[in-house]
Amino acid sequence: MSNVSLQIGGRSYSVNCAAGEEEHVTRLGQVIDQKVQSMGGGHNEVRQLLFAALILADELHEARSGHAPAPAPAPPPAAPDHSAALEALADRLEKCATALEG
């Protein structure tokens, strides 16, 4: 039996685990901490851990049922560069203005 110290929500928790599982348990603790941190403050410690557990359980359920969350929408395509056309149009307008003035 081994003992691992996890940092979750700014607090330290001592957890027993099987020998050789220390790194895995530590990574799991980091996942939980990331969920707690992503929720921000405003909740007491027990509620933060409850919500983190619910979010992780929901993600696990979606992954197992094949209902993964919808992927983030693709970024819009880059706008084409119209600077050359605008420069040519500006030159033509200047020539027209010069012709009208003279």
CSV table of N, CA and C in Angstrom, one decimal:
chain,number,residue,atom,x,y,z
A,1,MET,N,0.8,-1.2,0.0
A,1,MET,CA,0.0,0.0,0.0
A,1,MET,C,0.9,1.2,0.0
A,2,SER,N,0.5,2.2,-0.8
A,2,SER,CA,1.3,3.5,-0.9
A,2,SER,C,0.4,4.6,-0.5
A,3,ASN,N,1.0,5.7,-0.3
A,3,ASN,CA,0.3,6.9,0.1
A,3,ASN,C,0.6,8.1,-0.9
A,4,VAL,N,-0.4,8.7,-1.4
A,4,VAL,CA,-0.1,9.8,-2.4
A,4,VAL,C,-0.8,11.1,-1.8
A,5,SER,N,-0.1,12.2,-2.0
A,5,SER,CA,-0.7,13.5,-1.6
A,5,SER,C,-1.2,14.2,-2.8
A,6,LEU,N,-2.5,14.5,-2.8
A,6,LEU,CA,-3.1,15.2,-4.0
A,6,LEU,C,-3.4,16.7,-3.6
A,7,GLN,N,-3.2,17.6,-4.5
A,7,GLN,CA,-3.5,19.0,-4.3
A,7,GLN,C,-4.8,19.3,-5.1
A,8,ILE,N,-5.9,19.5,-4.5
A,8,ILE,CA,-7.1,19.7,-5.2
A,8,ILE,C,-7.8,20.9,-4.6
A,9,GLY,N,-8.1,21.9,-5.4
A,9,GLY,CA,-8.7,23.1,-4.9
A,9,GLY,C,-7.9,23.9,-3.9
A,10,GLY,N,-6.6,23.8,-3.9
A,10,GLY,CA,-5.8,24.5,-3.0
A,10,GLY,C,-5.6,23.8,-1.7
A,11,ARG,N,-6.1,22.6,-1.6
A,11,ARG,CA,-5.9,21.8,-0.3
A,11,ARG,C,-5.2,20.5,-0.6
A,12,SER,N,-4.6,20.0,0.4
A,12,SER,CA,-3.8,18.7,0.2
A,12,SER,C,-4.6,17.6,0.8
A,13,TYR,N,-4.7,16.5,0.1
A,13,TYR,CA,-5.4,15.3,0.5
A,13,TYR,C,-4.5,14.1,0.5
A,14,SER,N,-4.5,13.3,1.5
A,14,SER,CA,-3.7,12.1,1.5
A,14,SER,C,-4.5,10.9,1.1
A,15,VAL,N,-4.1,10.2,0.1
A,15,VAL,CA,-4.9,9.1,-0.4
A,15,VAL,C,-4.0,7.8,-0.5
A,16,ASN,N,-4.6,6.7,0.0
A,16,ASN,CA,-3.9,5.4,-0.1
A,16,ASN,C,-4.2,4.8,-1.4
A,17,CYS,N,-3.2,4.1,-2.0
A,17,CYS,CA,-3.4,3.4,-3.3
A,17,CYS,C,-2.5,2.2,-3.3
A,18,ALA,N,-2.7,1.3,-4.3
A,18,ALA,CA,-1.9,0.2,-4.4
A,18,ALA,C,-0.5,0.6,-4.9
A,19,ALA,N,0.5,-0.2,-4.5
A,19,ALA,CA,1.9,0.1,-4.9
A,19,ALA,C,2.0,0.1,-6.4
A,20,GLY,N,2.6,1.0,-7.0
A,20,GLY,CA,2.8,1.1,-8.4
A,20,GLY,C,1.7,2.0,-9.1
A,21,GLU,N,0.6,2.4,-8.3
A,21,GLU,CA,-0.5,3.2,-8.8
A,21,GLU,C,-0.3,4.7,-8.5
A,22,GLU,N,0.8,5.0,-7.9
A,22,GLU,CA,0.9,6.4,-7.4
A,22,GLU,C,0.8,7.4,-8.5
A,23,GLU,N,1.5,7.2,-9.6
A,23,GLU,CA,1.5,8.1,-10.8
A,23,GLU,C,0.1,8.3,-11.3
A,24,HIS,N,-0.6,7.1,-11.5
A,24,HIS,CA,-2.0,7.2,-12.0
A,24,HIS,C,-2.9,7.9,-11.1
A,25,VAL,N,-2.9,7.7,-9.8
A,25,VAL,CA,-3.7,8.4,-8.9
A,25,VAL,C,-3.4,9.9,-8.8
A,26,THR,N,-2.1,10.2,-9.0
A,26,THR,CA,-1.8,11.6,-9.0
A,26,THR,C,-2.3,12.3,-10.2
A,27,ARG,N,-2.3,11.6,-11.4
A,27,ARG,CA,-2.9,12.2,-12.6
A,27,ARG,C,-4.4,12.4,-12.5
A,28,LEU,N,-5.1,11.4,-11.8
A,28,LEU,CA,-6.5,11.5,-11.6
A,28,LEU,C,-6.8,12.7,-10.7
A,29,GLY,N,-6.0,12.9,-9.7
A,29,GLY,CA,-6.1,14.0,-8.8
A,29,GLY,C,-6.0,15.4,-9.6
A,30,GLN,N,-5.0,15.4,-10.5
A,30,GLN,CA,-4.8,16.6,-11.3
A,30,GLN,C,-6.0,16.9,-12.2
A,31,VAL,N,-6.7,15.9,-12.7
A,31,VAL,CA,-7.9,16.1,-13.5
A,31,VAL,C,-9.0,16.7,-12.7
A,32,ILE,N,-9.1,16.1,-11.5
A,32,ILE,CA,-10.2,16.7,-10.5
A,32,ILE,C,-9.8,18.1,-10.2
A,33,ASP,N,-8.6,18.4,-9.9
A,33,ASP,CA,-8.2,19.8,-9.6
A,33,ASP,C,-8.5,20.7,-10.7
A,34,GLN,N,-8.2,20.3,-12.0
A,34,GLN,CA,-8.5,21.1,-13.1
A,34,GLN,C,-10.0,21.5,-13.2
A,35,LYS,N,-10.8,20.5,-12.9
A,35,LYS,CA,-12.3,20.7,-12.9
A,35,LYS,C,-12.7,21.7,-11.8
A,36,VAL,N,-12.1,21.5,-10.6
A,36,VAL,CA,-12.4,22.4,-9.5
A,36,VAL,C,-12.0,23.8,-9.9
A,37,GLN,N,-10.7,23.9,-10.4
A,37,GLN,CA,-10.2,25.3,-10.7
A,37,GLN,C,-11.0,25.9,-11.9
A,38,SER,N,-11.5,25.2,-12.8
A,38,SER,CA,-12.3,25.7,-13.9
A,38,SER,C,-13.6,26.3,-13.5
A,39,MET,N,-14.1,25.8,-12.3
A,39,MET,CA,-15.4,26.3,-11.8
A,39,MET,C,-15.2,27.6,-11.1
A,40,GLY,N,-14.0,28.0,-10.8
A,40,GLY,CA,-13.8,29.3,-10.0
A,40,GLY,C,-14.2,29.1,-8.6
A,41,GLY,N,-14.2,30.2,-7.9
A,41,GLY,CA,-14.5,30.2,-6.5
A,41,GLY,C,-16.0,30.4,-6.3
A,42,GLY,N,-16.4,30.8,-5.1
A,42,GLY,CA,-17.8,31.0,-4.8
A,42,GLY,C,-18.5,29.8,-4.2
A,43,HIS,N,-17.9,28.7,-4.2
A,43,HIS,CA,-18.5,27.5,-3.6
A,43,HIS,C,-17.7,27.0,-2.4
A,44,ASN,N,-18.3,26.4,-1.5
A,44,ASN,CA,-17.5,25.8,-0.4
A,44,ASN,C,-16.8,24.5,-1.0
A,45,GLU,N,-15.9,24.0,-0.2
A,45,GLU,CA,-15.0,22.9,-0.7
A,45,GLU,C,-15.8,21.7,-1.1
A,46,VAL,N,-16.8,21.3,-0.3
A,46,VAL,CA,-17.6,20.1,-0.6
A,46,VAL,C,-18.4,20.3,-1.8
A,47,ARG,N,-19.0,21.5,-2.1
A,47,ARG,CA,-19.8,21.7,-3.3
A,47,ARG,C,-18.9,21.7,-4.5
A,48,GLN,N,-17.6,22.3,-4.4
A,48,GLN,CA,-16.7,22.3,-5.5
A,48,GLN,C,-16.4,20.8,-5.9
A,49,LEU,N,-16.1,20.0,-4.9
A,49,LEU,CA,-15.8,18.6,-5.2
A,49,LEU,C,-17.0,17.9,-5.8
A,50,LEU,N,-18.2,18.2,-5.3
A,50,LEU,CA,-19.4,17.5,-5.8
A,50,LEU,C,-19.6,17.9,-7.2
A,51,PHE,N,-19.5,19.2,-7.6
A,51,PHE,CA,-19.7,19.6,-8.9
A,51,PHE,C,-18.6,19.0,-9.9
A,52,ALA,N,-17.4,19.0,-9.4
A,52,ALA,CA,-16.3,18.4,-10.2
A,52,ALA,C,-16.6,16.9,-10.5
A,53,ALA,N,-17.0,16.2,-9.4
A,53,ALA,CA,-17.4,14.8,-9.6
A,53,ALA,C,-18.5,14.6,-10.6
A,54,LEU,N,-19.5,15.5,-10.5
A,54,LEU,CA,-20.7,15.4,-11.4
A,54,LEU,C,-20.3,15.7,-12.9
A,55,ILE,N,-19.4,16.7,-13.1
A,55,ILE,CA,-18.9,17.0,-14.4
A,55,ILE,C,-18.1,15.8,-15.0
A,56,LEU,N,-17.2,15.3,-14.2
A,56,LEU,CA,-16.4,14.2,-14.7
A,56,LEU,C,-17.3,12.9,-14.9
A,57,ALA,N,-18.3,12.7,-14.1
A,57,ALA,CA,-19.2,11.5,-14.3
A,57,ALA,C,-20.0,11.7,-15.6
A,58,ASP,N,-20.4,12.9,-15.8
A,58,ASP,CA,-21.1,13.2,-17.1
A,58,ASP,C,-20.3,13.0,-18.3
A,59,GLU,N,-19.0,13.5,-18.2
A,59,GLU,CA,-18.1,13.3,-19.3
A,59,GLU,C,-17.8,11.8,-19.6
A,60,LEU,N,-17.7,11.0,-18.5
A,60,LEU,CA,-17.5,9.6,-18.6
A,60,LEU,C,-18.7,8.9,-19.2
A,61,HIS,N,-19.9,9.3,-18.8
A,61,HIS,CA,-21.1,8.7,-19.3
A,61,HIS,C,-21.2,9.0,-20.8
A,62,GLU,N,-21.0,10.3,-21.2
A,62,GLU,CA,-21.0,10.6,-22.7
A,62,GLU,C,-20.0,9.8,-23.5
A,63,ALA,N,-18.8,9.6,-22.9
A,63,ALA,CA,-17.8,8.9,-23.7
A,63,ALA,C,-18.2,7.4,-23.8
A,64,ARG,N,-18.8,6.8,-22.7
A,64,ARG,CA,-19.2,5.4,-22.8
A,64,ARG,C,-20.4,5.2,-23.7
A,65,SER,N,-21.3,6.2,-23.7
A,65,SER,CA,-22.5,6.0,-24.5
A,65,SER,C,-22.3,6.4,-26.0
A,66,GLY,N,-21.2,6.9,-26.3
A,66,GLY,CA,-20.9,7.4,-27.7
A,66,GLY,C,-21.5,8.7,-28.0
A,67,HIS,N,-22.0,9.4,-27.0
A,67,HIS,CA,-22.6,10.7,-27.2
A,67,HIS,C,-21.6,11.8,-26.7
A,68,ALA,N,-20.5,11.8,-27.4
A,68,ALA,CA,-19.5,12.8,-27.0
A,68,ALA,C,-20.0,14.2,-27.3
A,69,PRO,N,-19.6,15.2,-26.5
A,69,PRO,CA,-20.0,16.5,-26.8
A,69,PRO,C,-19.7,17.0,-28.2
A,70,ALA,N,-20.5,17.9,-28.7
A,70,ALA,CA,-20.3,18.4,-30.1
A,70,ALA,C,-19.0,19.1,-30.2
A,71,PRO,N,-18.2,18.8,-31.2
A,71,PRO,CA,-17.0,19.5,-31.4
A,71,PRO,C,-17.2,21.0,-31.5
A,72,ALA,N,-16.2,21.7,-31.1
A,72,ALA,CA,-16.2,23.2,-31.2
A,72,ALA,C,-16.3,23.5,-32.7
A,73,PRO,N,-17.1,24.6,-33.0
A,73,PRO,CA,-17.2,25.0,-34.4
A,73,PRO,C,-15.9,25.4,-35.0
A,74,ALA,N,-15.7,25.1,-36.3
A,74,ALA,CA,-14.5,25.5,-36.9
A,74,ALA,C,-14.4,27.0,-37.0
A,75,PRO,N,-13.1,27.5,-36.9
A,75,PRO,CA,-13.0,28.9,-37.0
A,75,PRO,C,-13.4,29.4,-38.4
A,76,PRO,N,-13.9,30.6,-38.5
A,76,PRO,CA,-14.3,31.1,-39.8
A,76,PRO,C,-13.1,31.2,-40.7
A,77,PRO,N,-13.3,31.0,-42.0
A,77,PRO,CA,-12.1,31.1,-42.9
A,77,PRO,C,-11.5,32.5,-42.9
A,78,ALA,N,-10.3,32.6,-43.2
A,78,ALA,CA,-9.6,33.9,-43.2
A,78,ALA,C,-10.2,34.7,-44.3
A,79,ALA,N,-10.4,36.0,-44.0
A,79,ALA,CA,-10.9,36.9,-45.0
A,79,ALA,C,-9.9,37.1,-46.1
A,80,PRO,N,-10.3,37.1,-47.3
A,80,PRO,CA,-9.4,37.3,-48.4
A,80,PRO,C,-8.7,38.7,-48.3
A,81,ASP,N,-7.5,38.8,-48.8
A,81,ASP,CA,-6.8,40.1,-48.8
A,81,ASP,C,-7.3,40.9,-50.0
A,82,HIS,N,-8.0,42.0,-49.7
A,82,HIS,CA,-8.5,42.9,-50.8
A,82,HIS,C,-7.6,44.2,-50.9
A,83,SER,N,-6.5,44.2,-50.2
A,83,SER,CA,-5.8,45.4,-50.1
A,83,SER,C,-5.3,45.9,-51.5
A,84,ALA,N,-4.9,45.0,-52.4
A,84,ALA,CA,-4.4,45.4,-53.7
A,84,ALA,C,-5.6,46.0,-54.5
A,85,ALA,N,-6.8,45.4,-54.4
A,85,ALA,CA,-7.9,45.9,-55.1
A,85,ALA,C,-8.3,47.3,-54.6
A,86,LEU,N,-8.3,47.4,-53.2
A,86,LEU,CA,-8.6,48.7,-52.6
A,86,LEU,C,-7.6,49.8,-53.0
A,87,GLU,N,-6.3,49.5,-53.1
A,87,GLU,CA,-5.3,50.4,-53.5
A,87,GLU,C,-5.6,50.9,-54.9
A,88,ALA,N,-5.9,49.9,-55.8
A,88,ALA,CA,-6.2,50.3,-57.2
A,88,ALA,C,-7.4,51.2,-57.3
A,89,LEU,N,-8.4,50.9,-56.5
A,89,LEU,CA,-9.6,51.7,-56.5
A,89,LEU,C,-9.3,53.1,-56.0
A,90,ALA,N,-8.5,53.2,-55.0
A,90,ALA,CA,-8.2,54.5,-54.4
A,90,ALA,C,-7.4,55.3,-55.4
A,91,ASP,N,-6.5,54.7,-56.2
A,91,ASP,CA,-5.8,55.4,-57.2
A,91,ASP,C,-6.7,55.9,-58.3
A,92,ARG,N,-7.7,55.1,-58.7
A,92,ARG,CA,-8.6,55.5,-59.7
A,92,ARG,C,-9.5,56.7,-59.2
A,93,LEU,N,-9.9,56.6,-58.0
A,93,LEU,CA,-10.7,57.7,-57.4
A,93,LEU,C,-9.9,59.0,-57.3
A,94,GLU,N,-8.6,58.9,-57.0
A,94,GLU,CA,-7.7,60.1,-56.9
A,94,GLU,C,-7.6,60.7,-58.3
A,95,LYS,N,-7.4,59.9,-59.3
A,95,LYS,CA,-7.3,60.3,-60.7
A,95,LYS,C,-8.6,61.0,-61.2
A,96,CYS,N,-9.7,60.5,-60.8
A,96,CYS,CA,-11.0,61.1,-61.1
A,96,CYS,C,-11.1,62.4,-60.4
A,97,ALA,N,-10.8,62.5,-59.1
A,97,ALA,CA,-10.8,63.7,-58.4
A,97,ALA,C,-9.9,64.8,-59.0
A,98,THR,N,-8.7,64.4,-59.4
A,98,THR,CA,-7.8,65.3,-60.0
A,98,THR,C,-8.4,65.8,-61.4
A,99,ALA,N,-9.0,65.0,-62.2
A,99,ALA,CA,-9.6,65.3,-63.5
A,99,ALA,C,-10.7,66.3,-63.2
A,100,LEU,N,-11.5,66.1,-62.2
A,100,LEU,CA,-12.6,67.0,-61.9
A,100,LEU,C,-12.2,68.4,-61.5
A,101,GLU,N,-11.1,68.4,-60.7
A,101,GLU,CA,-10.5,69.7,-60.2
A,101,GLU,C,-9.9,70.5,-61.3
A,102,GLY,N,-9.3,69.8,-62.3
A,102,GLY,CA,-8.5,70.5,-63.3
A,102,GLY,C,-9.3,70.9,-64.4
